Amino acid sequence: MPIFSAYDTTPLAYRLVGEGEPLICLPGGPMRASAYLGDLGGLAAHRQLVLLDLRGTGASGVPADPSTYRCDRLVDDVEALRAHLGLERIDVLAHSAGADLALLYAARHPERLRTLTLVTPSTRAVGVEVSDQDLREAAELRRDEPWYPEARAAQEALLAGGPFAELWPAVRPLTYGRWDEAARAHAEASAGQTNAEARGRYAGEGAFGPAATAAALREVAVPVLVLAGEYDGHPSPDRATELAALFPGAEFAVQRGAGHFPWLDDPGAFARTVAAFLDPEVSSVQAGGARLAYREWGAPEAPPVVLLHGRAGSSATWNRIAEDLAADHRVYAPDFRGHGLSDWPGHYSFEMFRDDLHAFLEARNLAGATVVGHSMGGVAAYLLAQREPGLIGRLVIEDAPPLLPLDPPRAPSVRPEGDLDFDWPVVPDTDAQLNDPDPDVAGRFPEITAPTLVIGGGPTSHIDQDQLAQMVRAIPHAELVTVDAGHLIHTDRPEEFLAAVRAFGLR
C-alpha cells in the first residue's frame, strides 16, 4: 500500500482501487479501516478510489499523540493526502462518521474541493441531531423481517442506556437493507477493523463547532450529493435533507431498500447514482419517482432537441448526432429508467418510458421541443404525442415498432451472460407488449398533431417496414424516409440520418 507522511510524521496508508480520476474516500466507523468500503459497489469501474486508512487504523501508523485522533485534527491528514497526490482540487466521498471529517475539511479548505459526496452521513459536525424517534421509525420499516422482534427489543434496551457491547450484535441487522450472508460477514469484520481508542477520541470535546461549520458550508459552492438509505435511521432521510439544505443547490437522493451501507444493499443502484453525480457531463432529474440521468450539448438559448435511445441503449449512443446538432440546437439526451446511469426499478413498460419522457420535458421546461426517438424511444415519443398533442413541437421516429401485432410473435429472450449496461427485465417486459399490444395505440395515430418524420431502416431491419408505412399513412402531416441501414440508422449511417433530419427542418 502507498504510504505518505502526515504533518506530524505519522505514516498514513491508502489503497488504490480502479482507474480514472481519483476519488478520495473517507471511511466512517468512526475510525474503521477503509477495507470495509470494498470497491463501493463497483464505483471503481468509473473512478480510481483512493481509500484512506485514518491514523491508527488499517495499515496506517499509530500517532505519538492520541489527541490527534480527534476529528478536527484529522482534517490536516486529508489535506496532506491531497498534497501528496499532487491534486489542486479533490473529489471527496465520505461515509457515515467520515462525513463529519469531510464537512470540516470543506469548511476549512473550500478552495481545495471539487465535489463532495456524503453517503448515509453523520450530521454531528453541523448540529443536526439524530433522535431516538428517528431510530425507532427506521426500525419499524423492518417489522416484517424474521429477526425484527429481537433487534427491536435490543435497540430499545440500548436507547435506555443498556450495555453497547452486549446489545449491538442484535441491533446490527437494522443497519443493513438486506441481512444476508454478505451483510453478516461485513458486520463481523467491523470489530477487527476499528481502533477502539481512536473511536472514543474522534468526537471528543472541542472536535466540533456546529454553528461555525454550518455557516461556512453555506458558502461552499461546489457540487454536493447527499445520499441517504431508505431504511437508515442514522441519519434518516429527513435528517439527511437538513444537511443537504445547508449547501447551495445540493443534490439529494434516497436509495430504496438500502440501510446504512447502500453499496452492499444494491451495488448497481449506488454506483449509478454516484457515478452520474461525479461525471461532469451528466446531470440528473427526478421524474415520476425515478432519477433520470441525461447529457446535454449546445448553447442554452438555442432551440431544444431531445434524443431518445432505444432498448438496451443509453444517451451515449447519440454522441455523434448530438455533437452535430449542437451547432445550432440545445440538445438533451436522457437515459430511460432501466438504462445507463438512471434508476433501474426492475419493472418496465412502454407507458413508463412515455411517462419518463413527459416528466423530463416538464422538469427541463422543454414544451415544444423537437423529439427524436429511436426504436423504444420512438414508441415513447409517439405515445406521448398521442396523449399530449401540444407538448412536442416536431417528431422524428427512427425505426420504431408501431405496436401492431407481431406475426409470428417474438420468442422468449435469453439473458446474455455477464454484466449488462441495462436492466434485463426491460426485454421480457417490452417483448410481452410487442406480442400483445394495446389495440388503442394504432387507433390513436391520427391524434398526433406534430409534424412527423418516420425514418425506416429498410429491408435489413427487424422492424416491419410495411407496418411503418401503415403508421405514416395514419399520422397527419407525416412523411417516410428510408435509409437502407438496418435498425441502427443513426449509429451506422450518421451522415444520412443527419441529412434526413436536417431536411425535415432541424436547421
Coordinates of C-alpha atoms in Angstrom, one line a residue:
M1 CA 0.0 0.0 0.0
P2 CA 1.3 3.5 -0.7
I3 CA 2.4 5.4 2.3
F4 CA 2.8 9.2 2.9
S5 CA 3.8 11.3 5.9
A6 CA 1.3 13.3 7.9
Y7 CA 2.1 16.7 9.3
D8 CA 3.4 15.1 12.5
T9 CA 5.3 12.4 10.6
T10 CA 2.7 9.7 11.3
P11 CA 2.8 7.3 8.3
L12 CA -0.6 7.1 6.6
A13 CA -1.6 4.4 4.1
Y14 CA -4.2 4.3 1.4
R15 CA -5.3 1.8 -1.2
L16 CA -5.9 2.4 -4.9
V17 CA -8.8 0.6 -6.5
G18 CA -9.8 1.1 -10.1
E19 CA -8.6 3.5 -12.7
G20 CA -9.5 7.0 -13.8
E21 CA -9.9 10.3 -11.9
P22 CA -9.0 10.0 -8.2
L23 CA -11.8 9.9 -5.7
I24 CA -10.7 10.3 -2.1
C25 CA -12.8 8.1 0.1
L26 CA -13.0 8.8 3.9
P27 CA -14.2 5.8 6.0
G28 CA -16.6 6.0 8.9
G29 CA -16.9 3.8 12.0
P30 CA -15.7 6.2 13.3
M31 CA -12.1 5.1 12.9
R32 CA -12.7 1.9 11.0
A33 CA -10.2 0.9 8.4
S34 CA -11.2 1.6 4.8
A35 CA -11.3 -2.1 3.8
Y36 CA -15.0 -2.2 4.7
L37 CA -15.7 0.1 1.8
G38 CA -14.6 -2.5 -0.7
D39 CA -14.9 -1.2 -4.3
L40 CA -18.0 0.8 -3.3
G41 CA -20.4 -1.4 -5.2
G42 CA -18.5 -1.2 -8.4
L43 CA -17.9 2.5 -8.3
A44 CA -14.2 1.7 -9.0
A45 CA -15.3 0.9 -12.6
H46 CA -15.9 4.7 -13.0
R47 CA -13.3 6.3 -10.8
Q48 CA -10.0 5.4 -9.1
L49 CA -10.8 5.1 -5.4
V50 CA -8.2 6.4 -3.0
L51 CA -9.2 4.6 0.2
L52 CA -7.6 6.3 3.1
D53 CA -6.8 4.5 6.3
L54 CA -7.1 7.1 9.0
R55 CA -4.3 7.3 11.5
G56 CA -4.3 4.3 13.8
T57 CA -6.4 2.2 11.5
G58 CA -5.7 -0.4 8.9
A59 CA -2.1 -0.1 7.6
S60 CA -1.6 3.5 8.8
G61 CA 0.7 4.2 11.8
V62 CA -0.3 5.0 15.4
P63 CA 0.4 8.6 16.3
A64 CA 2.6 9.5 19.2
D65 CA -0.1 11.9 20.4
P66 CA -3.5 10.2 20.7
S67 CA -5.3 13.5 20.9
T68 CA -4.7 13.7 17.1
Y69 CA -7.5 11.1 16.7
R70 CA -10.0 14.0 17.2
C71 CA -12.0 14.7 14.1
D72 CA -10.9 18.3 13.6
R73 CA -7.3 17.2 13.9
L74 CA -7.7 14.7 11.1
V75 CA -8.5 17.5 8.6
D76 CA -4.8 18.1 8.2
D77 CA -4.3 14.4 7.3
V78 CA -6.8 14.8 4.4
E79 CA -5.0 17.9 3.3
A80 CA -1.7 16.1 3.4
L81 CA -3.1 13.4 1.2
R82 CA -4.2 15.9 -1.3
A83 CA -0.8 17.5 -1.4
H84 CA 0.9 14.0 -1.6
L85 CA -1.3 13.2 -4.6
G86 CA -0.4 16.5 -6.3
L87 CA -4.0 17.4 -6.8
E88 CA -5.0 21.1 -6.9
R89 CA -8.7 20.2 -6.1
I90 CA -10.1 16.9 -5.0
D91 CA -13.3 14.9 -5.2
V92 CA -14.2 13.6 -1.8
L93 CA -16.6 10.8 -0.9
A94 CA -17.3 10.2 2.8
H95 CA -19.4 7.6 4.6
S96 CA -21.1 7.8 7.9
A97 CA -18.8 9.4 10.6
G98 CA -16.3 10.1 7.8
A99 CA -18.8 12.7 6.7
D100 CA -18.1 14.8 9.8
L101 CA -14.4 14.9 8.7
A102 CA -15.4 15.8 5.2
L103 CA -17.6 18.6 6.3
L104 CA -14.8 20.0 8.5
Y105 CA -12.5 19.8 5.5
A106 CA -15.0 21.5 3.3
A107 CA -15.4 24.3 5.8
R108 CA -11.7 24.8 6.2
H109 CA -10.5 24.2 2.7
P110 CA -13.3 25.0 0.3
E111 CA -10.9 26.1 -2.4
R112 CA -9.4 22.6 -2.5
L113 CA -12.7 20.8 -3.0
R114 CA -14.1 20.0 -6.4
T115 CA -17.1 17.8 -5.4
L116 CA -18.4 16.3 -2.2
T117 CA -20.4 13.1 -1.9
L118 CA -21.8 12.3 1.5
V119 CA -23.1 8.7 1.9
T120 CA -25.5 8.0 4.8
P121 CA -23.6 10.8 6.5
S122 CA -23.2 11.7 10.2
T123 CA -24.6 15.1 10.8
R124 CA -22.9 15.8 14.1
A125 CA -20.5 18.3 12.8
V126 CA -23.3 20.7 11.8
G127 CA -25.5 20.1 14.9
V128 CA -28.3 18.1 13.2
E129 CA -29.3 15.7 15.9
V130 CA -30.5 12.1 15.3
S131 CA -33.3 11.4 17.8
D132 CA -34.3 8.2 19.4
Q133 CA -37.6 8.5 17.5
D134 CA -35.7 8.6 14.2
L135 CA -34.1 5.3 15.0
R136 CA -37.4 3.8 16.1
E137 CA -39.2 4.9 13.0
A138 CA -36.5 3.5 10.8
A139 CA -36.6 0.2 12.7
E140 CA -40.4 0.0 12.2
L141 CA -39.8 -0.2 8.4
R142 CA -38.3 -3.6 9.0
R143 CA -41.1 -5.1 11.1
D144 CA -41.8 -7.9 8.6
E145 CA -38.2 -9.3 8.9
P146 CA -37.9 -12.5 11.0
W147 CA -35.1 -11.0 13.1
Y148 CA -37.1 -7.8 13.9
P149 CA -38.5 -8.6 17.3
E150 CA -35.1 -9.4 18.8
A151 CA -33.4 -6.4 17.0
R152 CA -36.1 -4.0 18.1
A153 CA -36.0 -5.2 21.7
A154 CA -32.2 -4.8 21.8
Q155 CA -32.5 -1.4 20.2
E156 CA -34.9 -0.2 22.9
A157 CA -32.7 -1.5 25.6
L158 CA -29.7 0.3 24.0
L159 CA -31.6 3.5 23.8
A160 CA -32.4 3.1 27.5
G161 CA -28.7 3.0 28.3
G162 CA -28.0 -0.7 28.2
P163 CA -24.5 -2.1 27.5
F164 CA -23.5 -1.5 23.9
A165 CA -21.2 -4.5 23.6
E166 CA -23.9 -6.9 24.6
L167 CA -26.8 -5.4 22.7
W168 CA -25.3 -4.2 19.5
P169 CA -24.9 -7.6 17.8
A170 CA -28.7 -8.0 17.9
V171 CA -29.3 -4.4 16.6
R172 CA -26.9 -4.7 13.7
P173 CA -29.5 -6.2 11.2
L174 CA -31.3 -2.8 11.3
T175 CA -28.3 -1.1 9.7
Y176 CA -28.4 -3.2 6.6
G177 CA -31.0 -3.2 3.8
R178 CA -30.5 -7.0 3.5
W179 CA -29.4 -9.1 6.4
D180 CA -27.8 -11.8 4.2
E181 CA -24.5 -13.7 4.3
A182 CA -22.6 -10.8 2.8
A183 CA -24.0 -8.4 5.3
R184 CA -23.2 -10.7 8.2
A185 CA -19.6 -11.0 7.1
H186 CA -19.4 -7.3 6.7
A187 CA -20.7 -6.7 10.2
E188 CA -18.5 -9.3 11.8
A189 CA -15.4 -7.7 10.3
S190 CA -16.1 -4.4 12.0
A191 CA -14.5 -5.2 15.4
G192 CA -11.2 -6.2 13.8
Q193 CA -11.1 -3.1 11.6
T194 CA -11.9 -0.5 14.2
N195 CA -9.5 1.3 16.6
A196 CA -11.5 1.4 19.8
E197 CA -9.2 4.1 21.5
A198 CA -9.4 6.3 18.4
R199 CA -13.1 5.8 18.1
G200 CA -13.5 7.1 21.7
R201 CA -11.5 10.2 20.9
Y202 CA -12.9 11.0 17.5
A203 CA -15.7 13.2 18.7
G204 CA -14.0 14.4 21.8
E205 CA -14.6 17.8 23.4
G206 CA -13.7 20.6 21.0
A207 CA -13.9 18.5 17.9
F208 CA -17.0 20.3 16.5
G209 CA -18.3 23.8 16.3
P210 CA -21.6 23.2 14.6
A211 CA -22.7 26.8 14.2
A212 CA -19.5 28.0 12.6
T213 CA -19.2 24.9 10.4
A214 CA -22.8 25.2 9.1
A215 CA -22.2 28.9 8.3
A216 CA -19.0 28.0 6.4
L217 CA -20.8 25.3 4.4
R218 CA -23.4 27.7 3.2
E219 CA -20.7 29.4 1.2
V220 CA -19.3 26.2 -0.3
A221 CA -20.4 26.4 -3.9
V222 CA -19.1 23.0 -5.3
P223 CA -21.4 20.2 -6.4
V224 CA -22.6 18.2 -3.4
L225 CA -24.5 14.9 -3.3
V226 CA -26.2 13.7 -0.1
L227 CA -27.3 10.1 -0.4
A228 CA -29.5 8.5 2.3
G229 CA -30.7 5.0 2.8
E230 CA -34.5 4.4 2.9
Y231 CA -34.1 2.2 6.0
D232 CA -31.4 4.1 7.7
G233 CA -32.1 5.9 11.0
H234 CA -28.6 7.3 11.5
P235 CA -29.4 9.6 9.7
S236 CA -32.9 9.1 8.5
P237 CA -33.7 10.6 5.1
D238 CA -35.4 13.6 6.9
R239 CA -32.2 14.4 8.8
A240 CA -30.1 14.0 5.7
T241 CA -32.2 16.5 3.9
E242 CA -31.4 19.0 6.7
L243 CA -27.7 18.5 5.9
A244 CA -28.3 18.9 2.2
A245 CA -30.2 22.1 2.8
L246 CA -27.0 23.7 4.2
F247 CA -25.4 23.7 0.8
P248 CA -26.4 25.9 -2.2
G249 CA -28.1 23.6 -4.7
A250 CA -27.0 20.2 -3.2
E251 CA -28.4 17.1 -4.8
F252 CA -30.3 14.7 -2.5
A253 CA -31.1 11.1 -3.2
V254 CA -32.7 8.3 -1.2
Q255 CA -31.6 4.7 -2.2
R256 CA -34.7 2.5 -2.0
G257 CA -34.3 -0.6 0.1
A258 CA -30.9 0.5 1.5
G259 CA -29.7 0.8 5.0
H260 CA -26.5 2.4 6.3
F261 CA -24.3 0.6 3.8
P262 CA -26.1 1.2 0.5
W263 CA -23.3 -0.1 -1.8
L264 CA -23.8 -3.5 -0.2
D265 CA -27.6 -3.5 -0.4
D266 CA -27.8 -2.6 -4.1
P267 CA -24.4 -2.1 -5.6
G268 CA -25.7 -1.2 -9.0
A269 CA -28.1 1.5 -7.8
F270 CA -25.4 3.0 -5.6
A271 CA -22.7 3.1 -8.3
R272 CA -25.0 4.5 -10.9
T273 CA -26.2 7.3 -8.6
V274 CA -22.7 8.3 -7.5
A275 CA -21.2 7.9 -11.0
A276 CA -23.8 10.1 -12.6
F277 CA -23.2 12.8 -10.0
L278 CA -19.4 12.7 -10.4
D279 CA -19.5 12.8 -14.2
P280 CA -19.3 16.5 -15.2
E281 CA -21.1 15.6 -18.5
V282 CA -24.1 14.0 -16.8
S283 CA -26.9 15.7 -14.9
S284 CA -30.0 14.1 -13.2
V285 CA -33.6 15.0 -12.6
Q286 CA -36.4 13.3 -10.7
A287 CA -39.1 12.1 -12.9
G288 CA -42.1 10.0 -11.9
G289 CA -40.3 8.7 -8.8
A290 CA -37.2 7.7 -10.8
R291 CA -33.9 9.5 -11.2
L292 CA -33.1 10.1 -14.8
A293 CA -29.6 10.8 -15.9
Y294 CA -29.1 12.9 -19.0
R295 CA -26.4 14.6 -21.1
E296 CA -26.7 18.0 -22.9
W297 CA -24.9 19.9 -25.6
G298 CA -25.1 23.3 -27.3
A299 CA -26.0 26.8 -26.3
P300 CA -28.7 27.0 -23.6
E301 CA -30.7 29.6 -25.6
A302 CA -30.7 27.5 -28.8
P303 CA -33.9 25.7 -30.0
P304 CA -34.2 22.4 -28.0
V305 CA -33.9 18.9 -29.4
V306 CA -34.4 15.8 -27.2
L307 CA -32.8 12.5 -28.4
L308 CA -34.2 9.2 -27.1
H309 CA -32.3 6.0 -27.2
G310 CA -33.6 2.5 -28.0
R311 CA -33.9 -0.6 -25.8
A312 CA -30.6 -1.7 -24.2
G313 CA -29.0 1.6 -25.2
S314 CA -28.2 4.9 -23.5
S315 CA -27.8 8.5 -24.1
A316 CA -24.2 7.8 -25.1
T317 CA -25.4 6.3 -28.4
W318 CA -26.3 9.8 -29.5
N319 CA -22.8 11.4 -29.1
R320 CA -22.1 11.7 -32.8
I321 CA -25.5 13.1 -33.7
A322 CA -25.7 15.4 -30.7
E323 CA -22.3 17.0 -31.5
D324 CA -23.5 17.9 -35.0
L325 CA -27.0 19.2 -33.9
A326 CA -25.4 21.2 -31.1
A327 CA -24.0 23.6 -33.6
D328 CA -27.5 25.3 -33.7
H329 CA -29.6 23.5 -31.1
R330 CA -29.6 22.8 -27.4
V331 CA -29.5 19.0 -27.3
Y332 CA -30.7 16.8 -24.5
A333 CA -30.3 13.0 -24.3
P334 CA -31.7 11.2 -21.2
D335 CA -31.2 7.7 -20.1
F336 CA -34.6 6.0 -19.7
R337 CA -35.2 4.2 -16.5
G338 CA -33.5 0.8 -16.5
H339 CA -30.8 2.1 -18.8
G340 CA -27.4 3.7 -18.4
L341 CA -26.9 5.8 -15.3
S342 CA -30.6 6.2 -14.5
D343 CA -32.5 4.3 -11.8
W344 CA -33.3 0.6 -12.5
P345 CA -36.6 -0.1 -10.7
G346 CA -37.0 -3.6 -12.0
H347 CA -40.2 -3.5 -14.0
Y348 CA -41.0 -1.6 -17.2
S349 CA -43.5 -0.8 -19.9
F350 CA -43.7 1.5 -23.0
E351 CA -46.1 3.6 -21.0
M352 CA -43.5 4.1 -18.2
F353 CA -40.9 5.2 -20.8
R354 CA -43.6 7.6 -22.2
D355 CA -44.1 9.0 -18.7
D356 CA -40.3 9.3 -18.3
L357 CA -40.2 11.5 -21.4
H358 CA -43.2 13.6 -20.2
A359 CA -41.7 14.2 -16.8
F360 CA -38.3 15.0 -18.4
L361 CA -39.8 17.6 -20.7
E362 CA -41.7 19.2 -17.8
A363 CA -38.7 19.1 -15.5
R364 CA -36.5 20.9 -18.1
N365 CA -39.3 23.2 -19.4
L366 CA -39.0 21.8 -22.9
A367 CA -42.6 22.1 -24.2
G368 CA -42.5 22.5 -27.9
A369 CA -39.1 20.8 -28.4
T370 CA -38.2 18.6 -31.3
V371 CA -38.2 15.0 -30.1
V372 CA -36.2 12.3 -31.9
G373 CA -36.7 8.7 -30.8
H374 CA -35.0 5.5 -31.9
S375 CA -36.9 2.2 -31.6
M376 CA -38.2 2.0 -28.0
G377 CA -37.5 5.7 -27.6
G378 CA -39.6 6.3 -30.7
V379 CA -42.5 4.4 -29.2
A380 CA -42.3 6.5 -26.0
A381 CA -42.3 9.6 -28.2
Y382 CA -45.3 8.8 -30.3
L383 CA -47.3 7.5 -27.3
L384 CA -46.7 10.9 -25.6
A385 CA -47.6 12.8 -28.9
Q386 CA -50.9 10.9 -28.9
R387 CA -51.6 11.7 -25.3
E388 CA -50.4 15.3 -25.2
P389 CA -50.7 16.6 -28.8
G390 CA -49.3 20.1 -28.0
L391 CA -46.3 19.1 -26.0
I392 CA -44.0 18.0 -28.8
G393 CA -43.1 20.6 -31.5
R394 CA -41.7 18.2 -34.1
L395 CA -41.4 14.4 -34.0
V396 CA -38.8 12.1 -35.6
I397 CA -39.4 8.4 -35.2
E398 CA -36.4 6.2 -36.1
D399 CA -37.4 2.6 -37.0
A400 CA -39.7 2.2 -34.0
P401 CA -42.2 -0.7 -33.8
P402 CA -45.8 0.6 -34.4
L403 CA -47.2 -1.7 -31.7
L404 CA -49.2 -3.7 -34.2
P405 CA -49.5 -7.5 -33.6
L406 CA -46.3 -9.4 -34.5
D407 CA -46.7 -12.3 -36.8
P408 CA -45.1 -14.5 -35.7
P409 CA -44.8 -13.4 -32.1
R410 CA -41.3 -12.9 -30.6
A411 CA -39.9 -16.0 -28.9
P412 CA -38.8 -15.6 -25.2
S413 CA -35.4 -13.9 -25.0
V414 CA -32.5 -15.5 -23.1
R415 CA -30.4 -13.2 -20.9
P416 CA -26.8 -12.9 -22.1
E417 CA -24.0 -13.9 -19.7
G418 CA -22.2 -11.3 -17.7
D419 CA -22.9 -7.7 -16.6
L420 CA -25.2 -5.6 -18.7
D421 CA -25.5 -1.8 -19.2
F422 CA -29.3 -2.1 -18.8
D423 CA -31.7 -3.9 -16.6
W424 CA -32.6 -7.2 -18.2
P425 CA -36.3 -7.2 -17.3
V426 CA -36.7 -4.4 -19.8
V427 CA -36.5 -7.1 -22.5
P428 CA -39.2 -9.6 -21.4
D429 CA -41.5 -6.8 -20.2
T430 CA -41.5 -4.9 -23.5
D431 CA -41.5 -8.1 -25.6
A432 CA -44.7 -9.0 -23.9
Q433 CA -46.2 -5.8 -25.0
L434 CA -44.9 -6.2 -28.6
N435 CA -46.5 -9.6 -28.8
D436 CA -49.8 -8.4 -27.3
P437 CA -50.0 -4.7 -28.0
D438 CA -52.8 -2.4 -26.7
P439 CA -55.1 -2.1 -29.8
D440 CA -55.9 1.5 -28.9
V441 CA -52.4 2.6 -29.8
A442 CA -52.8 2.1 -33.6
G443 CA -56.2 3.7 -33.5
R444 CA -54.8 6.9 -32.0
F445 CA -52.1 7.7 -34.6
P446 CA -54.4 10.2 -36.2
E447 CA -54.4 12.2 -32.9
I448 CA -50.7 13.1 -33.4
T449 CA -50.7 16.7 -34.5
A450 CA -46.9 17.4 -34.5
P451 CA -45.2 17.4 -37.9
T452 CA -43.7 13.9 -38.0
L453 CA -40.8 12.3 -39.9
V454 CA -40.5 8.5 -39.8
I455 CA -37.1 7.1 -40.8
G456 CA -37.2 3.4 -41.7
G457 CA -34.1 1.1 -41.8
G458 CA -35.1 -0.8 -44.9
P459 CA -35.3 -4.5 -45.6
T460 CA -32.5 -5.5 -43.3
S461 CA -34.2 -4.0 -40.3
H462 CA -36.1 -6.4 -38.0
I463 CA -38.9 -3.8 -37.8
D464 CA -41.7 -4.5 -40.3
Q465 CA -41.3 -1.7 -42.9
D466 CA -44.8 -2.2 -44.2
Q467 CA -46.1 -1.5 -40.7
L468 CA -44.0 1.6 -40.6
A469 CA -45.6 2.8 -43.8
Q470 CA -49.0 2.0 -42.4
M471 CA -48.2 4.1 -39.4
V472 CA -47.1 7.0 -41.6
R473 CA -50.4 6.9 -43.5
A474 CA -52.3 7.1 -40.2
I475 CA -50.4 10.2 -38.8
P476 CA -51.5 13.5 -40.3
H477 CA -48.5 15.6 -41.5
A478 CA -46.2 12.6 -41.6
E479 CA -43.6 11.6 -44.1
L480 CA -41.4 8.4 -44.5
V481 CA -37.8 8.3 -45.4
T482 CA -35.9 5.1 -45.8
V483 CA -32.2 4.7 -45.1
D484 CA -31.1 1.2 -46.0
A485 CA -29.0 0.7 -42.8
G486 CA -30.9 -1.8 -40.8
H487 CA -32.2 -0.9 -37.4
L488 CA -29.3 1.2 -36.1
I489 CA -29.6 4.0 -38.6
H490 CA -28.2 6.9 -36.6
T491 CA -25.3 4.7 -35.4
D492 CA -24.4 3.0 -38.7
R493 CA -25.3 5.8 -41.1
P494 CA -25.0 9.0 -39.2
E495 CA -24.5 11.3 -42.2
E496 CA -27.6 10.0 -43.9
F497 CA -29.6 10.2 -40.7
L498 CA -28.5 13.8 -40.2
A499 CA -29.3 14.7 -43.7
A500 CA -32.8 13.4 -43.3
V501 CA -33.5 15.2 -40.0
R502 CA -31.9 18.4 -41.4
A503 CA -34.1 18.3 -44.4
F504 CA -37.1 17.8 -42.1
G505 CA -36.4 21.2 -40.6
L506 CA -33.8 20.9 -37.9
R507 CA -31.8 23.9 -39.0

